[in-house]
Coordinates of C-alpha atoms in Angstrom, one line a residue:
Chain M
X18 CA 0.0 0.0 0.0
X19 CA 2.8 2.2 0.4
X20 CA 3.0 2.9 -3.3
X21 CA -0.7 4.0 -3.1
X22 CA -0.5 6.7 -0.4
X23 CA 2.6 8.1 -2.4
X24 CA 0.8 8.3 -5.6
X25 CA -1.8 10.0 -3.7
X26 CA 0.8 12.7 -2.2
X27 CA 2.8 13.0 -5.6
X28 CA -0.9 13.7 -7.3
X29 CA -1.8 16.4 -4.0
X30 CA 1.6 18.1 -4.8
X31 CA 1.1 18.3 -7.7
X32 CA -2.1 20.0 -7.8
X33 CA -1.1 22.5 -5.7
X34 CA 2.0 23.4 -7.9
X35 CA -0.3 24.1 -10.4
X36 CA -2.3 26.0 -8.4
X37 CA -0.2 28.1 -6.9
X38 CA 2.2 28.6 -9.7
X39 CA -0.5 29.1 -12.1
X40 CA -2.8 31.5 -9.3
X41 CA 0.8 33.6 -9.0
X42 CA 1.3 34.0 -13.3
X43 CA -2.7 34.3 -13.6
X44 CA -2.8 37.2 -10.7
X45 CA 0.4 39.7 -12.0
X46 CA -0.6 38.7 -15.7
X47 CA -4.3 39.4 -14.7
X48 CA -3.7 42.8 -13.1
X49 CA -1.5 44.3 -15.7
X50 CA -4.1 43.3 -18.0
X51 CA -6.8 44.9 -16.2
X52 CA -5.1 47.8 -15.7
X53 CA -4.1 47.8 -19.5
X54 CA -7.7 47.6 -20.2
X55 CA -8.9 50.6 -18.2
X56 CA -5.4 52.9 -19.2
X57 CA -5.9 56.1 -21.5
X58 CA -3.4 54.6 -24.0
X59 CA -5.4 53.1 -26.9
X60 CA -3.2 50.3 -28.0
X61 CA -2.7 49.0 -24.4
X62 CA -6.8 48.9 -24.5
X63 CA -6.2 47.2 -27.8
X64 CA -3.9 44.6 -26.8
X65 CA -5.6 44.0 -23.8
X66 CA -8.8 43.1 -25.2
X67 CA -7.8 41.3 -27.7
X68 CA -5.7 39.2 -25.2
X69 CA -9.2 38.8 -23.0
X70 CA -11.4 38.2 -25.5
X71 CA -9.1 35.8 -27.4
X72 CA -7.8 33.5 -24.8
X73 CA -11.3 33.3 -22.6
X74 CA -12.8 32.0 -25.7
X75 CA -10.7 29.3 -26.4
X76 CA -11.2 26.0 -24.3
X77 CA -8.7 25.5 -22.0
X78 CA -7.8 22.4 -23.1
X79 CA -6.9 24.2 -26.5
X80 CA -4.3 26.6 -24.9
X81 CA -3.1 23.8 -22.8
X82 CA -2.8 21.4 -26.0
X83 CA -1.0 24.7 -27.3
X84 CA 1.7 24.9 -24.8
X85 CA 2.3 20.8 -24.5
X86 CA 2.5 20.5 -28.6
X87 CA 3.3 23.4 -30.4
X88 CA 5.9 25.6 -28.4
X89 CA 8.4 22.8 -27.6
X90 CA 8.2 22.3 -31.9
X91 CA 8.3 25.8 -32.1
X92 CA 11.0 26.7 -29.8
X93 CA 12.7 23.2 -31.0
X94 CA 13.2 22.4 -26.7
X95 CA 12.1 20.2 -24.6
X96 CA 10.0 20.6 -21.1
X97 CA 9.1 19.1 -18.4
X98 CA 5.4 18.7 -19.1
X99 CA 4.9 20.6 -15.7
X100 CA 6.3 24.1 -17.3
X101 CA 4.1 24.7 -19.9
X102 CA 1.1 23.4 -18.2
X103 CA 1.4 25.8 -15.6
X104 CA 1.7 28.8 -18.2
X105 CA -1.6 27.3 -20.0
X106 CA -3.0 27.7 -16.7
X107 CA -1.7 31.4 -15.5
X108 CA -2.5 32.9 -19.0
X109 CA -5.8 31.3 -19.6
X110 CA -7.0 32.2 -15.4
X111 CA -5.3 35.8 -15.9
X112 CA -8.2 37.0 -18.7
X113 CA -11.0 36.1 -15.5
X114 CA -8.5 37.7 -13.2
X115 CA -8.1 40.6 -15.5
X116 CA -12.2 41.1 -15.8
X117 CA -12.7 40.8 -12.1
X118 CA -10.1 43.1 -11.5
X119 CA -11.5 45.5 -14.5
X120 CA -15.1 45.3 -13.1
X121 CA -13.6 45.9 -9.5
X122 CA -11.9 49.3 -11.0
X123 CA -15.6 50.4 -12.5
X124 CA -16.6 50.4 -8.7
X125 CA -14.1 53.0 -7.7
X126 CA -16.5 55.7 -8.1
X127 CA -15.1 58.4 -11.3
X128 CA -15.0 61.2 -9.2
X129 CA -12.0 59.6 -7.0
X130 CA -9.8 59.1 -10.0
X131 CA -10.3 62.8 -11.3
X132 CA -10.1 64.3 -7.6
X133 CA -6.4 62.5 -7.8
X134 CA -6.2 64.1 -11.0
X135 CA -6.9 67.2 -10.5
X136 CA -3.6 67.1 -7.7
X137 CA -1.7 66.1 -10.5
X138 CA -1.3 62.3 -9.9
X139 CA 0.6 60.0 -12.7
X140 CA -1.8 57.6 -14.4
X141 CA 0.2 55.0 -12.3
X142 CA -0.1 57.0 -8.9
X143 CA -3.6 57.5 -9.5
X144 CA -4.1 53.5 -10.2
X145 CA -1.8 52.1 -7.6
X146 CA -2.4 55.2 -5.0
X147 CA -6.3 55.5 -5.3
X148 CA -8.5 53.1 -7.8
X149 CA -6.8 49.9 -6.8
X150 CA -6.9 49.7 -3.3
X151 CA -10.4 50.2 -2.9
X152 CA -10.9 48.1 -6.1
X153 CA -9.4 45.3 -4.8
X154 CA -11.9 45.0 -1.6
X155 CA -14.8 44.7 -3.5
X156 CA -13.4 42.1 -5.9
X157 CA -12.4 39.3 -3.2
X158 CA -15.4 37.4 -3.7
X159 CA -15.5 37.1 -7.5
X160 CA -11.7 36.9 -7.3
X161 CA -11.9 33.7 -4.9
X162 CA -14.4 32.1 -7.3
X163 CA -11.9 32.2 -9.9
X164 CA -9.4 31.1 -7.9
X165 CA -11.6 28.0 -7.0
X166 CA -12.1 27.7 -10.8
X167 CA -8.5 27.6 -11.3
X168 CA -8.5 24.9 -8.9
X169 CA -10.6 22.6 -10.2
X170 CA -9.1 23.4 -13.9
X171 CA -5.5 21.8 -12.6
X172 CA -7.0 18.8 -13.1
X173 CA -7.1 19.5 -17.1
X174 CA -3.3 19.0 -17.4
X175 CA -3.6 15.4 -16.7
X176 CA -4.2 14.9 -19.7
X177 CA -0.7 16.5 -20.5
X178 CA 1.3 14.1 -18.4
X179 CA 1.2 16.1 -15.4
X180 CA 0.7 13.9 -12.1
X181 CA -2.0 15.6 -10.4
X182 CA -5.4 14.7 -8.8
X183 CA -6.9 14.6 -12.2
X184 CA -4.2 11.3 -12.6
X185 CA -5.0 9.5 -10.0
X186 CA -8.3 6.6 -10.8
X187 CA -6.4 6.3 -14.4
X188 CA -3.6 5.2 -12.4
X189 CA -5.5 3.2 -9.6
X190 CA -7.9 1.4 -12.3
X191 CA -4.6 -0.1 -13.6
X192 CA -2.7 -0.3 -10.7
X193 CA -0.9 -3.7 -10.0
X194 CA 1.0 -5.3 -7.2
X195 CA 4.6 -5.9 -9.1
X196 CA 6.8 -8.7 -8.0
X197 CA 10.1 -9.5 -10.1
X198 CA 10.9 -12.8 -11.1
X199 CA 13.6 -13.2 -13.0
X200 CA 13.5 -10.6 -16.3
X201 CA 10.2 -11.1 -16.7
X202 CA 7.8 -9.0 -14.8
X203 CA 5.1 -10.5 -12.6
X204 CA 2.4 -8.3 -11.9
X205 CA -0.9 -9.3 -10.2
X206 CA -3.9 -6.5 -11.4
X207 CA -5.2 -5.6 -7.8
X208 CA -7.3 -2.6 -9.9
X209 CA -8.7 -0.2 -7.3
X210 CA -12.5 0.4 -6.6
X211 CA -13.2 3.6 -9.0
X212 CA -16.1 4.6 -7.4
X213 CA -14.4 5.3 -3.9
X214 CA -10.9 7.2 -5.6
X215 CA -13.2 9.2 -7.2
X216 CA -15.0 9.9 -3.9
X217 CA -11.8 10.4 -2.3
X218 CA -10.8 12.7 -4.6
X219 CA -13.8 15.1 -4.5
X220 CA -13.3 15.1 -0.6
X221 CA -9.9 16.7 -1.4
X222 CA -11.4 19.6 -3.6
X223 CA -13.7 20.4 -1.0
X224 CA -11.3 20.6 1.9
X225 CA -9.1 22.7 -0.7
X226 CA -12.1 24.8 -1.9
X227 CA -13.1 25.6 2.1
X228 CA -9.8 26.5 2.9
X229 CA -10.0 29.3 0.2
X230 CA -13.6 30.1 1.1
X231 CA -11.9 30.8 4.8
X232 CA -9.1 32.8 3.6
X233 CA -11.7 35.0 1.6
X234 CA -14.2 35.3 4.6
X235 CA -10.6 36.6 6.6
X236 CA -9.8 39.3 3.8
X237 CA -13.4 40.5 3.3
X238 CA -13.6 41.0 7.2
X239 CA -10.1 42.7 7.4
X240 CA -10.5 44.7 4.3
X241 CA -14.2 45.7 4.5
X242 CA -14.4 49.2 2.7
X243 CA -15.8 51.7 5.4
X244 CA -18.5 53.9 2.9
Chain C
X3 CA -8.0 54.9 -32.8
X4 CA -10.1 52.4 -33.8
X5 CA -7.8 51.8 -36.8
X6 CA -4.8 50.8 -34.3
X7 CA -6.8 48.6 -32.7
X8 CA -8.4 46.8 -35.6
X9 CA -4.2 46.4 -37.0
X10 CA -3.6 45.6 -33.5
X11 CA -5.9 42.5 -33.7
X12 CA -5.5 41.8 -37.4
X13 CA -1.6 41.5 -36.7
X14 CA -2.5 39.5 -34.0
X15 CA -4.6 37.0 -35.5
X16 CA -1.8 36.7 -38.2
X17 CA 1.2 36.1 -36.0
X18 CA -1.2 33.5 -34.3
X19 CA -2.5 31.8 -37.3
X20 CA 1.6 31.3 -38.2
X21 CA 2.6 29.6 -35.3
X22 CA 0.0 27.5 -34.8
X23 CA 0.6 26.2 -38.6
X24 CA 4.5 24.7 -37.2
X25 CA 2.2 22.5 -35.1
X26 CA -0.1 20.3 -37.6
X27 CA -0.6 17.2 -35.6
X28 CA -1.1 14.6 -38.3
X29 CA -4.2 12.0 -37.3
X30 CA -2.8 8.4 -37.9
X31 CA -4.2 7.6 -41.3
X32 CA -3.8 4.0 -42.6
X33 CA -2.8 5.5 -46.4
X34 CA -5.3 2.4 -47.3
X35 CA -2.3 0.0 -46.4
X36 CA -3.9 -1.2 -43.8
X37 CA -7.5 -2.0 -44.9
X38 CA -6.6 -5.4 -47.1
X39 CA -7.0 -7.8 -44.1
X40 CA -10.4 -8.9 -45.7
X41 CA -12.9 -7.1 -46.6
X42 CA -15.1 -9.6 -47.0
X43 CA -14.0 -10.2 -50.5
X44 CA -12.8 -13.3 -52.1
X45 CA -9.1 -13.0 -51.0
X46 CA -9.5 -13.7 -47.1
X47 CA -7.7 -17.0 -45.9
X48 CA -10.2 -18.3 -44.4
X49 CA -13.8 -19.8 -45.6
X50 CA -17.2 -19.2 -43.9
X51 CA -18.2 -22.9 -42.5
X52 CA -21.8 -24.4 -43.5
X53 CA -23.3 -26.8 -41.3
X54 CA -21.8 -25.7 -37.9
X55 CA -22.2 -28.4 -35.0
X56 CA -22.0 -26.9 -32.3
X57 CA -24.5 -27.9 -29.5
X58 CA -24.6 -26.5 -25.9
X59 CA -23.5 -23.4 -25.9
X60 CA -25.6 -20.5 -24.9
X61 CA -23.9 -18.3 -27.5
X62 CA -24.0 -20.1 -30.0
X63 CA -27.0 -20.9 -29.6
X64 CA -28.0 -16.7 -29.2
X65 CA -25.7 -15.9 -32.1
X66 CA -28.6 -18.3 -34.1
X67 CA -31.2 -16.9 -32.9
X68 CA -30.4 -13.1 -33.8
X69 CA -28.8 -14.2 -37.5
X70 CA -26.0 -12.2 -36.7
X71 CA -22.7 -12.4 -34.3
X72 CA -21.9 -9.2 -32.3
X73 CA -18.3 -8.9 -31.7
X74 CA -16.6 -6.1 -29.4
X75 CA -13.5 -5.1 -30.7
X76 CA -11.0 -2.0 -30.3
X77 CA -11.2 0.6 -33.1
X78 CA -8.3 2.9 -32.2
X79 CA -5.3 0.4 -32.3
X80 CA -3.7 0.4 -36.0
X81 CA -2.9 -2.7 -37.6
X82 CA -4.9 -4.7 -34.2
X83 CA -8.4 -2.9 -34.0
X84 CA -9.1 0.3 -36.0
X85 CA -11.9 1.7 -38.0
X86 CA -11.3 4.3 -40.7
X87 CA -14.0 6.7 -40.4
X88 CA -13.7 8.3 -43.4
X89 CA -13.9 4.9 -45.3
X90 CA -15.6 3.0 -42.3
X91 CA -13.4 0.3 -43.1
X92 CA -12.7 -1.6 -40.1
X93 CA -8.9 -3.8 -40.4
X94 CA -6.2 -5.2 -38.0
X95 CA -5.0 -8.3 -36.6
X96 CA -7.8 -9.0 -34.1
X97 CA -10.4 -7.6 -36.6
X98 CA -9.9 -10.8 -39.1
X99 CA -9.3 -12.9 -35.8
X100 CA -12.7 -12.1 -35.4
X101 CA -13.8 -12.2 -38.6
X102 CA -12.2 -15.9 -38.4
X103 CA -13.9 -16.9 -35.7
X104 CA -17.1 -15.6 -37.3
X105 CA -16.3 -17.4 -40.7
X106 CA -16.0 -20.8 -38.4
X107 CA -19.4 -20.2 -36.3
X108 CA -21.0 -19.8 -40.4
X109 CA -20.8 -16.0 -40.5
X110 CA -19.7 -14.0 -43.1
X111 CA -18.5 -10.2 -43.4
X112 CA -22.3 -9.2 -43.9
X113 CA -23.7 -10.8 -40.6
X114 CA -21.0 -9.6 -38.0
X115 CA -21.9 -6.3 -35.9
X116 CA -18.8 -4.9 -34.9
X117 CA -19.3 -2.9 -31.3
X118 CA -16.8 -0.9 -30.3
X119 CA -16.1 -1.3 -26.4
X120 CA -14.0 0.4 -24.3
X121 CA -11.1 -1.5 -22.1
X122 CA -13.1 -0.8 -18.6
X123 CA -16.3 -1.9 -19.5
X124 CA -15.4 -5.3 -21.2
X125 CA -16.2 -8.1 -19.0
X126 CA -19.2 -6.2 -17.9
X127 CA -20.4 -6.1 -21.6
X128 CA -19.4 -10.3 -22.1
X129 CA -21.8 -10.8 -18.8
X130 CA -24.4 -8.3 -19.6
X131 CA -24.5 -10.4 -23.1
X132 CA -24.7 -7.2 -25.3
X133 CA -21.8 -9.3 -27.2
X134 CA -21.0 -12.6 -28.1
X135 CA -17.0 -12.7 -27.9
X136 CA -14.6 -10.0 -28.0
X137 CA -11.6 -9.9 -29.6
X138 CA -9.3 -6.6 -28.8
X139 CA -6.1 -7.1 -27.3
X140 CA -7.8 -8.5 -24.4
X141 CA -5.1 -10.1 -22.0
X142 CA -5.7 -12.9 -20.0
X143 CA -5.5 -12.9 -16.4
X144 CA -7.0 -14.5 -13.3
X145 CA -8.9 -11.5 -12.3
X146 CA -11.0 -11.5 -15.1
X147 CA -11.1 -15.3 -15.4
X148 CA -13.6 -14.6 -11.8
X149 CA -16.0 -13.1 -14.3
X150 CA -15.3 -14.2 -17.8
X151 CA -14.0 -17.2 -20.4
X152 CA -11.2 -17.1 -22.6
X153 CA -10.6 -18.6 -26.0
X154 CA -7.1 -18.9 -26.8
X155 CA -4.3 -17.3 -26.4
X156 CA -4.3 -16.4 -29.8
X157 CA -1.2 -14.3 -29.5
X158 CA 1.7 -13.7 -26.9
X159 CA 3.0 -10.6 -26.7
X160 CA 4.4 -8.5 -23.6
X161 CA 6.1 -4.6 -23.3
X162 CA 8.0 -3.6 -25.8
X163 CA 10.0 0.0 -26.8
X164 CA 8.7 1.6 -30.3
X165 CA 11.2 3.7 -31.2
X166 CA 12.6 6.4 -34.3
X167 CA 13.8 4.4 -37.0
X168 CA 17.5 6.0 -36.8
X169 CA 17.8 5.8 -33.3
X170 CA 20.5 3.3 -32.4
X171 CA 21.1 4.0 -28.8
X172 CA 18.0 2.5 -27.4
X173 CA 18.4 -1.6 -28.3
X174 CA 16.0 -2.5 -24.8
X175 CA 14.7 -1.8 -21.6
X176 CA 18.3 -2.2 -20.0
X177 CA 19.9 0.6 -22.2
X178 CA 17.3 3.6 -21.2
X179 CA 19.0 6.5 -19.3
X180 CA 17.5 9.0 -17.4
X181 CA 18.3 10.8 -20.5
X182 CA 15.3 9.4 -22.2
X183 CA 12.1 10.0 -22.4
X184 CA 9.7 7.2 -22.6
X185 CA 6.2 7.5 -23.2
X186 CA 2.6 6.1 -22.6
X187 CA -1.1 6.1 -22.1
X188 CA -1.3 8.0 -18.5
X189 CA -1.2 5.7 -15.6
X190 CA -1.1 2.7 -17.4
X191 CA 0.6 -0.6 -16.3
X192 CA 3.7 0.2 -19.0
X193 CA 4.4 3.9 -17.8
X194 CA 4.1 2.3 -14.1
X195 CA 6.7 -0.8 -15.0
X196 CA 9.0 2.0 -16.9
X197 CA 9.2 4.1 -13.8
X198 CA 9.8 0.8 -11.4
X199 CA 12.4 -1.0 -13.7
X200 CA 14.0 2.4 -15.3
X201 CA 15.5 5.6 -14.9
X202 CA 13.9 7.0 -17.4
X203 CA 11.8 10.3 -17.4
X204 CA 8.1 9.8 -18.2
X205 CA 5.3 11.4 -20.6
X206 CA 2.0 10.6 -20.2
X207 CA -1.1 11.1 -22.8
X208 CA -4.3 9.9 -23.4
X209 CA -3.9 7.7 -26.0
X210 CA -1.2 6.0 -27.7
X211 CA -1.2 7.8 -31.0
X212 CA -0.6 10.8 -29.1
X213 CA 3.1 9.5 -28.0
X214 CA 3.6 8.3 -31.2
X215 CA 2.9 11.7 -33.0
X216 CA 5.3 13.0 -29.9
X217 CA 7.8 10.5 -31.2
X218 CA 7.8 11.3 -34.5
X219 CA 8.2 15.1 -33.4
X220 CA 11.0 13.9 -31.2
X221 CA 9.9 15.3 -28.4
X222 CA 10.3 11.7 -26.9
X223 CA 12.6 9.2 -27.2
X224 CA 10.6 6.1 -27.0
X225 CA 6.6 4.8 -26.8
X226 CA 6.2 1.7 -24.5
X227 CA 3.2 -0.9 -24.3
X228 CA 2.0 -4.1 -25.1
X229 CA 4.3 -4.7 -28.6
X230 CA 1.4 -6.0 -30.5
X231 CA 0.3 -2.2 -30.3
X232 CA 3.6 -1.0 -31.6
X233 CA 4.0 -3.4 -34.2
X234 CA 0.7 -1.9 -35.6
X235 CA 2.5 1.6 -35.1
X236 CA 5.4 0.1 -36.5
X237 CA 4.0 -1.4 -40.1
X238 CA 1.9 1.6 -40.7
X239 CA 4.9 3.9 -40.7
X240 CA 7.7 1.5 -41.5
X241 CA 9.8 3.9 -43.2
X242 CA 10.3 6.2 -39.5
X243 CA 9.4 3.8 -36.7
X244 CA 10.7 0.5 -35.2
X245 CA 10.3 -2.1 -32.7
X246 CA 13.5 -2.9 -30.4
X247 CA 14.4 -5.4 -27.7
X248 CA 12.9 -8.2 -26.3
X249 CA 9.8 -7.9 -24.8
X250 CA 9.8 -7.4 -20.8
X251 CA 6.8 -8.7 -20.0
X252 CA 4.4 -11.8 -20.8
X253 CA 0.8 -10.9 -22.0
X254 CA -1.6 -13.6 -23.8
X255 CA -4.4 -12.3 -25.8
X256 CA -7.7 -14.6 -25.6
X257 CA -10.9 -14.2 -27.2
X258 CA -13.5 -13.2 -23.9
X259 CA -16.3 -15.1 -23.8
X260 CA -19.5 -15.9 -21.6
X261 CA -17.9 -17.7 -18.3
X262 CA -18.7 -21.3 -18.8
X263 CA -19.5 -21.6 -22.6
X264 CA -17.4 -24.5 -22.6
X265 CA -18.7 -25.7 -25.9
X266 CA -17.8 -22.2 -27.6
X267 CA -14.3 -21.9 -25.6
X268 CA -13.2 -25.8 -27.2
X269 CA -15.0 -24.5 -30.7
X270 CA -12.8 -21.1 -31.0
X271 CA -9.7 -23.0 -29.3
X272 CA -9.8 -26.0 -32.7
X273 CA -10.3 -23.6 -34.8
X274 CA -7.1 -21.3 -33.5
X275 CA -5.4 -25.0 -33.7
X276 CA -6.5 -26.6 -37.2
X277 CA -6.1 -22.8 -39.1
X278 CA -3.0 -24.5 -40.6
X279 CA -1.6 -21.2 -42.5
X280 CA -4.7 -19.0 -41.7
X281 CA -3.5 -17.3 -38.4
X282 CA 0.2 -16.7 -40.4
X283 CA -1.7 -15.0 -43.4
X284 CA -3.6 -13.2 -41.2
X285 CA -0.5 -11.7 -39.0
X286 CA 1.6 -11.4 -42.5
X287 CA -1.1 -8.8 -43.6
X288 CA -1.2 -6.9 -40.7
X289 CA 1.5 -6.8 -39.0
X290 CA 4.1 -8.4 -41.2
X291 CA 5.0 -4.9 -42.5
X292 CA 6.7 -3.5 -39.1
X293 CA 9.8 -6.2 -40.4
X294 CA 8.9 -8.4 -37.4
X295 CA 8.2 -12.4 -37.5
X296 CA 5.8 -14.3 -35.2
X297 CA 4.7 -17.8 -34.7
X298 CA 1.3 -18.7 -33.8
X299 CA 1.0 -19.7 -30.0
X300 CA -0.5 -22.9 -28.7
X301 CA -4.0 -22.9 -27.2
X302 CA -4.5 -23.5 -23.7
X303 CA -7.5 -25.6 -23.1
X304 CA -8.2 -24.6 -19.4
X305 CA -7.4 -20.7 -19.7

């Protein structure tokens, strides 16, 4: 059995890899996006919509196939399939990241950002002094539901030889108890009940998903906008 | 402003649409090589039986009854089980096993319903009786002996390495490095032996064209699983692809059956064993093109 449990911690690690290497590219891609989005300059709006709109409409399981196929051919390289499964993730999460944050921004009321204005605040002091404080208070909620979504979308890349939580009944269906004999291999199928991995592996999500639902109770109560 | 922003896009678009051209994933076509195991034409090796005597078996007797044998077979393994779906030409070494064992029973071409059925729901399929027999690289093992018959072995095979023609380094299990990368269907028993009995590194897909496409991209080094499998691989792409080294493991592929049809199991097992050149035909025009001999295996009348 000892095989089994560390299958089940290799798979838990790397879940969270993904999660919190793909939550850290998807929320300093997603801001700068955002912010690009709501900037004076026209071909930042430009880029950043077309980014937005482009990626969110493409499956994820397209941009992952993307990364895993086509940029080791292009870039004529090799990766550890971990790599670009964890950029698949951070750029396809950062377009809902960059929407919550946008719609977060439209909260600010208008007359803030042209009160800093008017005392002759930079387009960045006015975003990083004023608007994006308070717009990050009122977007914990929808930012911690994409952050769950993330989450749950890790378990995409097993399908693109990543090890994670996704991995785990194709691996237990098929698993065998393997004794050597000689150079042949004797393995006996043991084949583990489907039904309770895949139970087992739901009970993880939730216990991963309430931990973020705590974390965003914590920041709403310690962030709470006075108005 | 809206000009920049349509160029913007439009440039955009365009840089896209000429990367993503590098990456054309090719779909494993059988260039009609691989469809001329019998078609139900005149050329097949073997000859539908008339008369069939065959008393006390449930199948059988089933099989009569509906006027047509439903067989479950695989239809994404080149040169074992595929189906074309362009064509919807079905061909491969287990395809004209079947077909064989159909042509004994009294069957021809016309009155077998092929079903394709996945690898996890097979002996629940044999004991539900939506099928008669299956025939689909369907090893034999003691597990599912609990629930199911076997006809057979009609072929041994065990794991084997598919790899680039022009790659000479890799001759076996025993010369991968950690340098290598070795390939297979995710979590499988293969990727699972490769990481016990190997230092190699691992890449796991869906499917087993996947890793092949990767190998022919070079982005791995090798493709492991039963060699049957990759000698299918292997004689549809002859000219890139090879088998190397022994095999590593011992698999025996039966026909499954309903547990207890004796009376079919003996029926399918005489017919493996008086084929004369049938089962040597059939393997020479499926398989015979990967460069790789095999003899037919002996039945065993208890498995």
């Amino acid at each position: 059995m000892g095989g089994v449990s560390q299958l089940w911690l290799q798979a838990i690690e790397g879940t969270l890899i993904l999660f919190f290497a793909g939550g850290a590219i998807a929320l300093v891609l997603g801001v700068i996006v955002g912010a690009m989005r709501v900037s004076p300059v026209p071909i930042a709006r430009a880029v950043g919509t077309v980014y937005v709109n482009w990626i969110r409409n493409t499956p994820l399981t397209l941009v992952m196939f993307f990364f895993a196929f086509c940029i080791p051919i292009l870039l004529a390289q090799r990766f550890n399939a971990l790599l670009p499964a964890t950029i698949a993730l951070g750029i396809y999460t950062a377009t809902y990241v960059a929407e919550t944050f946008r719609s977060g921004v439209n909260t600010v009321p208008v007359g803030q950002a042209e009160a800093a204005r008017a005392l002759g605040l930079t387009f960045g002091q006015v975003m990083s002094q004023v608007v994006m404080p308070q717009a990050f208070r009122s977007v914990v909620p929808p930012m911690m539901s994409v952050l769950i979504a993330l989450l749950k979308n890790t378990t995409v890349a097993a399908g693109f030889s990543v090890l994670n939580l996704g991995s785990v009944t194709a691996y237990l269906s098929e698993h065998r108890e393997a004794t050597a004999g000689g150079n042949i291999f004797i393995a006996m199928f043991t084949g583990e009940n489907q039904l309770m991995t895949l139970i087992l592996i739901a009970a993880i999500f939730v216990v991963l998903v309430l931990l973020l639902a705590w974390l965003q109770r914590v920041l709403e109560r310690k962030w709470r906008v006075e108005r | 402003m809206r000009k920049t922003r349509i160029m913007a896009s439009l440039s955009l678009v365009a840089a896209a649409a000429i990367a993503l051209t590098a990456c054309n994933s090719g779909t494993p076509g059988t260039t009609g090589d691989g469809g001329n195991g019998g078609d139900g034409g005149g050329s097949t090796p073997w000859t539908v039986a008339t008369d069939v005597d065959l008393t006390g078996s449930p199948t059988f007797d089933r099989i009569q009854k509906a006027g047509k044998v439903v067989i479950g077979v695989k239809e994404d393994q080149p040169g074992l089980g595929y189906l074309d779906t362009t064509t919807g030409i079905r061909s491969g070494f287990d395809i004209d096993i079947a077909r064989w064992m159909a042509a004994s029973l009294g069957y021809d071409e016309e009155k077998i319903d092929f079903k394709p059925i996945a690898s996890a729901n097979r002996e629940q399929s044999i004991v539900n009786g939506d099928i008669d027999f299956y025939v689909g690289t369907y090893s034999i093992t003691d597990k599912r002996k609990e629930l199911i018959s076997f006809a057979g072995p009609y072929f041994i095979t065990g794991q084997g390495l598919l790899v680039a023609k022009d790659n000479d380094k890799i001759t076996g299990k025993d010369s991968l490095t950690k340098d290598d990368v070795v390939c297979s269907a995710t979590g499988s028993t293969s990727i699972q032996q490769i990481k016990s009995l190997t230092p190699a590194q691992t890449k796991e897909y869906d499917t087993y064209s996947t890793c092949v496409q990767a190998l022919l991209q070079g982005q791995v080094d090798a493709v492991t699983t039963d060699e049957a499998i990759l000698l299918g691989y292997a004689a549809q792409d002859p000219d890139n692809l090879k088998t190397v080294g022994d095999v590593f493991t011992e698999e025996r592929y039966g026909i499954g059956l309903t547990k207890g049809d004796t009376a079919l199991q003996t029926f399918f097992n005489n017919t493996l064993t008086d084929g004369n050149d049938v089962w040597q035909k059939i393997f020479d025009n499926n398989l015979g093109k990967s460069g790789v001999t095999a003899e037919q295996p002996k039945v065993d009348p208890v498995g």
